[in-house]
Structures are given as C-alpha cells and as structure tokens.
PDB file of C-alpha atoms in Angstrom:
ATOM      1  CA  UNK A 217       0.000   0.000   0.000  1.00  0.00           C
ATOM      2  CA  UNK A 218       1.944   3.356  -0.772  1.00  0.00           C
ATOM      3  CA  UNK A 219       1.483   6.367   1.501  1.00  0.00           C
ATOM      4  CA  UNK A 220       0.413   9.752   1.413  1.00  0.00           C
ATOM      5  CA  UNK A 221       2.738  12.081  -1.387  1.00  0.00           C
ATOM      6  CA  UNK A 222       4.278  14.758   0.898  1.00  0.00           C
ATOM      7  CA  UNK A 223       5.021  18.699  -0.422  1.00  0.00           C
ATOM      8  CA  UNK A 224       6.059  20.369   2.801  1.00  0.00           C
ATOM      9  CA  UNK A 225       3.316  19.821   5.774  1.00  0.00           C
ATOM     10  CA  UNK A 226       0.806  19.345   3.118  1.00  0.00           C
ATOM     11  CA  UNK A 227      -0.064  15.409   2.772  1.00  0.00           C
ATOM     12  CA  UNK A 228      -1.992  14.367  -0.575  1.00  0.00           C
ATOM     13  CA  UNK A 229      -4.102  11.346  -1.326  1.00  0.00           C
ATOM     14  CA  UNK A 230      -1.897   8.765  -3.422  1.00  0.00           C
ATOM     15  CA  UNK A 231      -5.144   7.116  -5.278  1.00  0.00           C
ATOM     16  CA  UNK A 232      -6.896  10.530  -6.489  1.00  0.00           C
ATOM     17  CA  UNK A 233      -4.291  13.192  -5.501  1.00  0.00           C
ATOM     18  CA  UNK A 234      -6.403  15.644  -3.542  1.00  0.00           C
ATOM     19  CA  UNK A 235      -5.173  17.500  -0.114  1.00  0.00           C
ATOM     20  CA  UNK A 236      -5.768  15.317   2.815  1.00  0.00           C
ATOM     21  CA  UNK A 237      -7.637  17.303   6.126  1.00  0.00           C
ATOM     22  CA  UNK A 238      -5.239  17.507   8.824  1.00  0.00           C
ATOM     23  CA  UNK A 239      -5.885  14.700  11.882  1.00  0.00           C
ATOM     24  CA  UNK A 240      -8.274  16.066  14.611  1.00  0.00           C
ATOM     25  CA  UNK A 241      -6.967  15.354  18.527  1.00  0.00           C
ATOM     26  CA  UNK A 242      -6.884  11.758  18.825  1.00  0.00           C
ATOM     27  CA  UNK A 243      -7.859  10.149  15.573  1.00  0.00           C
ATOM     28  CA  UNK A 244      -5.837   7.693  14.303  1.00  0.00           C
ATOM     29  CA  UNK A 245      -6.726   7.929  10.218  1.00  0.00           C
ATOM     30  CA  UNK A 246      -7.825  10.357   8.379  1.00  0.00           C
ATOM     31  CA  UNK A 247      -9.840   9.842   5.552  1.00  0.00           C
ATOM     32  CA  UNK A 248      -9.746  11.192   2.232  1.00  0.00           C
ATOM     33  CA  UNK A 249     -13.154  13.192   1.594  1.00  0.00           C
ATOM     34  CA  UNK A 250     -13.066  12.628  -2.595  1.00  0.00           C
ATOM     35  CA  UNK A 251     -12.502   8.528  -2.567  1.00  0.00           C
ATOM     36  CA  UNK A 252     -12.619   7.395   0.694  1.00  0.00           C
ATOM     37  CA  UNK A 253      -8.902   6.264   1.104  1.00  0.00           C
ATOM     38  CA  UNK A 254      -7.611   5.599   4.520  1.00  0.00           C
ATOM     39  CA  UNK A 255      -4.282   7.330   5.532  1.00  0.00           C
ATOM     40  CA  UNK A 256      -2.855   7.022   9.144  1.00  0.00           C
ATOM     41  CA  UNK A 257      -2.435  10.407  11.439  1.00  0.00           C
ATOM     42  CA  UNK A 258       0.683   8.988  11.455  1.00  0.00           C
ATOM     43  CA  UNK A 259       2.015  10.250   8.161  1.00  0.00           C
ATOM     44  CA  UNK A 260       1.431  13.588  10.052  1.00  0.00           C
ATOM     45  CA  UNK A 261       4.644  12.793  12.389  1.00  0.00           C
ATOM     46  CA  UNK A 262       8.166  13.727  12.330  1.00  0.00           C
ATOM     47  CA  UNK A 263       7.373  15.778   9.370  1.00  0.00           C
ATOM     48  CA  UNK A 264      10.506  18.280   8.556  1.00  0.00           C
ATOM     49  CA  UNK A 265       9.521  22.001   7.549  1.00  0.00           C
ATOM     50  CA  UNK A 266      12.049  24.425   5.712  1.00  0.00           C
ATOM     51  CA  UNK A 267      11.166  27.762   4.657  1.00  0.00           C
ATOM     52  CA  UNK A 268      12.971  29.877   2.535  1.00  0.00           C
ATOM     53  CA  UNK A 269      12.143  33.367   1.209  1.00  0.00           C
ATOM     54  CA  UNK A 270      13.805  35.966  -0.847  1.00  0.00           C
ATOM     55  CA  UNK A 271      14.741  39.204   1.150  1.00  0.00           C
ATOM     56  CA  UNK A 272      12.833  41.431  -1.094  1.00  0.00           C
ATOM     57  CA  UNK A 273       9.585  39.086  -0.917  1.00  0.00           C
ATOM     58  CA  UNK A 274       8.588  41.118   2.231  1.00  0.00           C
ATOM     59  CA  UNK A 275       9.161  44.655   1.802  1.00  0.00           C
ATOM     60  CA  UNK A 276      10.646  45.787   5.456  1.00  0.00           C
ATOM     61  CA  UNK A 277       9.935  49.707   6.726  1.00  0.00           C
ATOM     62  CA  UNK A 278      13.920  49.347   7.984  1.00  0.00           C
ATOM     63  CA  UNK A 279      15.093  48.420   5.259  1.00  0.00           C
ATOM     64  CA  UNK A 280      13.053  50.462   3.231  1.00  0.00           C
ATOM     65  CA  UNK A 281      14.865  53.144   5.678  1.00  0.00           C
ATOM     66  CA  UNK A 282      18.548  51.522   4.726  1.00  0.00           C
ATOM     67  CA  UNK A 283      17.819  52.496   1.229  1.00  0.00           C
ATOM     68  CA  UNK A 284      16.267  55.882   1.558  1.00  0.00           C
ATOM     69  CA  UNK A 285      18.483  58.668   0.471  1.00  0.00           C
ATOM     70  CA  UNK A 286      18.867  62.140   2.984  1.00  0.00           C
ATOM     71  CA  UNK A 287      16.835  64.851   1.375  1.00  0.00           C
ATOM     72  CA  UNK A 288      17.742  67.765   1.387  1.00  0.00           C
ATOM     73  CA  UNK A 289      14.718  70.376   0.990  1.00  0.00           C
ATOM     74  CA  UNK A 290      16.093  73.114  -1.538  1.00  0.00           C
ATOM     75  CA  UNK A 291      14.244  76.929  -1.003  1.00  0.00           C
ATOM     76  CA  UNK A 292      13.217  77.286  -4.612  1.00  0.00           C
ATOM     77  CA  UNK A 293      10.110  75.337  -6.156  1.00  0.00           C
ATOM     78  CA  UNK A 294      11.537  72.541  -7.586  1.00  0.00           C
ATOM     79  CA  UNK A 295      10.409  70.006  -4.562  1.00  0.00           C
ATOM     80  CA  UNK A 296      12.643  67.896  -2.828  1.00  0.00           C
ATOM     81  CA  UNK A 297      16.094  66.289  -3.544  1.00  0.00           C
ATOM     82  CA  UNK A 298      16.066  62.516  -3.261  1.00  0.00           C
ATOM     83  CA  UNK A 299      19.164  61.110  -4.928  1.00  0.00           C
ATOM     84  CA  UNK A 300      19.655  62.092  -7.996  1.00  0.00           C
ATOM     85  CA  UNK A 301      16.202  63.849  -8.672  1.00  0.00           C
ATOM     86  CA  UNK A 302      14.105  65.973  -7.195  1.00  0.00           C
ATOM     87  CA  UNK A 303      10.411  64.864  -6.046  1.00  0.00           C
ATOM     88  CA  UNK A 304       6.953  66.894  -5.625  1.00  0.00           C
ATOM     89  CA  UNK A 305       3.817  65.306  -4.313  1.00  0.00           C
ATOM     90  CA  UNK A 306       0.648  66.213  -5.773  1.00  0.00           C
ATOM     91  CA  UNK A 307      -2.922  65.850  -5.085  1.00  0.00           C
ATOM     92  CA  UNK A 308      -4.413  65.686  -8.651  1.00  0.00           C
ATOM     93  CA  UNK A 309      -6.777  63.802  -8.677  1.00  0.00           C
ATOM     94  CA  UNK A 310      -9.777  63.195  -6.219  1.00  0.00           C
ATOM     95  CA  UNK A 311      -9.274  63.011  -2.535  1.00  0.00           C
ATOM     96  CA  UNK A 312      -9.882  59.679  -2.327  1.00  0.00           C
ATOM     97  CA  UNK A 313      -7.347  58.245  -4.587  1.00  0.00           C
ATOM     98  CA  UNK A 314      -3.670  59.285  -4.297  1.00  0.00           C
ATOM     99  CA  UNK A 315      -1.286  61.673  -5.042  1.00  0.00           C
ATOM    100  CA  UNK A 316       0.893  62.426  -8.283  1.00  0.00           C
ATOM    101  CA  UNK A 317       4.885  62.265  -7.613  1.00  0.00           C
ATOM    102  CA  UNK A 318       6.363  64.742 -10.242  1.00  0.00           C
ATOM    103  CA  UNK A 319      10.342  63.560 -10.627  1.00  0.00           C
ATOM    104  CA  UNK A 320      13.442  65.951 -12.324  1.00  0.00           C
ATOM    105  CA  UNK A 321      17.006  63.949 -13.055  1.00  0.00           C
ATOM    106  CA  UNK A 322      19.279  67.092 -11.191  1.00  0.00           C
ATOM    107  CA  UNK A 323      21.886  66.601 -14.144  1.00  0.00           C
ATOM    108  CA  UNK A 324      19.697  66.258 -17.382  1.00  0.00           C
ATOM    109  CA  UNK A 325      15.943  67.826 -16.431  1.00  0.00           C
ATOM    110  CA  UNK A 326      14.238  64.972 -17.562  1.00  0.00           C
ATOM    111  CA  UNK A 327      11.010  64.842 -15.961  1.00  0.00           C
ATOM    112  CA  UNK A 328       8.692  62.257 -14.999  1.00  0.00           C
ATOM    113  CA  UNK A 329       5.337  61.354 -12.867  1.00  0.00           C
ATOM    114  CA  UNK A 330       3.974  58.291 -10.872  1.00  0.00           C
ATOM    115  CA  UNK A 331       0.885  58.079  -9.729  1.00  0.00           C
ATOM    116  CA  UNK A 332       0.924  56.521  -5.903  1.00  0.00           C
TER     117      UNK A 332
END
C-alpha cells in the first residue's frame, strides 16, 4: 500500500491526488473526503519544515529606511532632492485616490510622474 505524497506539511491522497484534512486530537486515520482512502495520522509525524524566502519578498519599513536617500529640501520650487532627482507630491486627482509624484534627473531635467 503506498502512503500519502508529501510537499512540505501538506499530505496528498496517493489514489486521487487531492489534499488530505489535517488529523483532529486523537484520531488515528484520516480519511480522504473525494474517494474514501484511509491514511494514518501517522504520516502527520516527524514531518521536517524548511522555509525559505527571498529578502525582497517582504518589503521591510527598515530596510526600506537603509535604502532611503537624505533629502535635502532646496528653497526654490523645484520640490525635494532625493538622490539624484528631485520629487513633488501632488494631489491631482480626487481626494480619495492618491497623489501624483512629479520627478526631475538634477543633471539632465528629464522629468517624470507616478501616480501613488
């Protein structure tokens, strides 16, 4: 009789393939609600979980804050000096959708906008 396929903590029926219920307190099978195959709670045991994610796959507020450049707020009306371009925030648009960033590259004046 072959077992239960294993992906993870996630046991799967080996006769129709479909995710198997997790064992309640104290049964000893669980039974697969599609075609009725019997798997022990067993299978359930000594099960080995590794989890691996990419740094960027959760955006972090510090080290969104590592990243962040100073700015340095200049007197005249160009906005504000992040990096290498300077940034104004704009409500546009309604109140209750958000606000226009106007960009300018500091060494060629290019100029660009994204909507937050």
């Amino acid at each position: 009789m072959v077992g239960a396929h294993k992906i993870g903590s996630l046991l799967f029926c080996p006769r129709c393939g479909t995710l198997l219920e997790l064992p309640k307190d104290g049964e000893v099978d669980v039974t697969c609600e599609q075609c009725g195959h019997v798997e022990p709670a067993s299978s359930y045991e000594n099960i080995e979980i590794t989890t691996r994610s990419d740094p960027d796959a959760f955006p972090s507020a510090l080290r969104q804050k590592r990243k962040t450049q100073t700015k340095l707020h200049d007197s005249g009306n160009q906005g504000t000096l992040v990096s290498e371009a300077y940034s104004k925030e704009i409500q546009l648009r309604s109140v209750d959708e958000g606000t226009t960033i106007f960009l300018q590259c500091t060494t060629c004046n290019h100029g660009w906008r994204v909507n937050n």
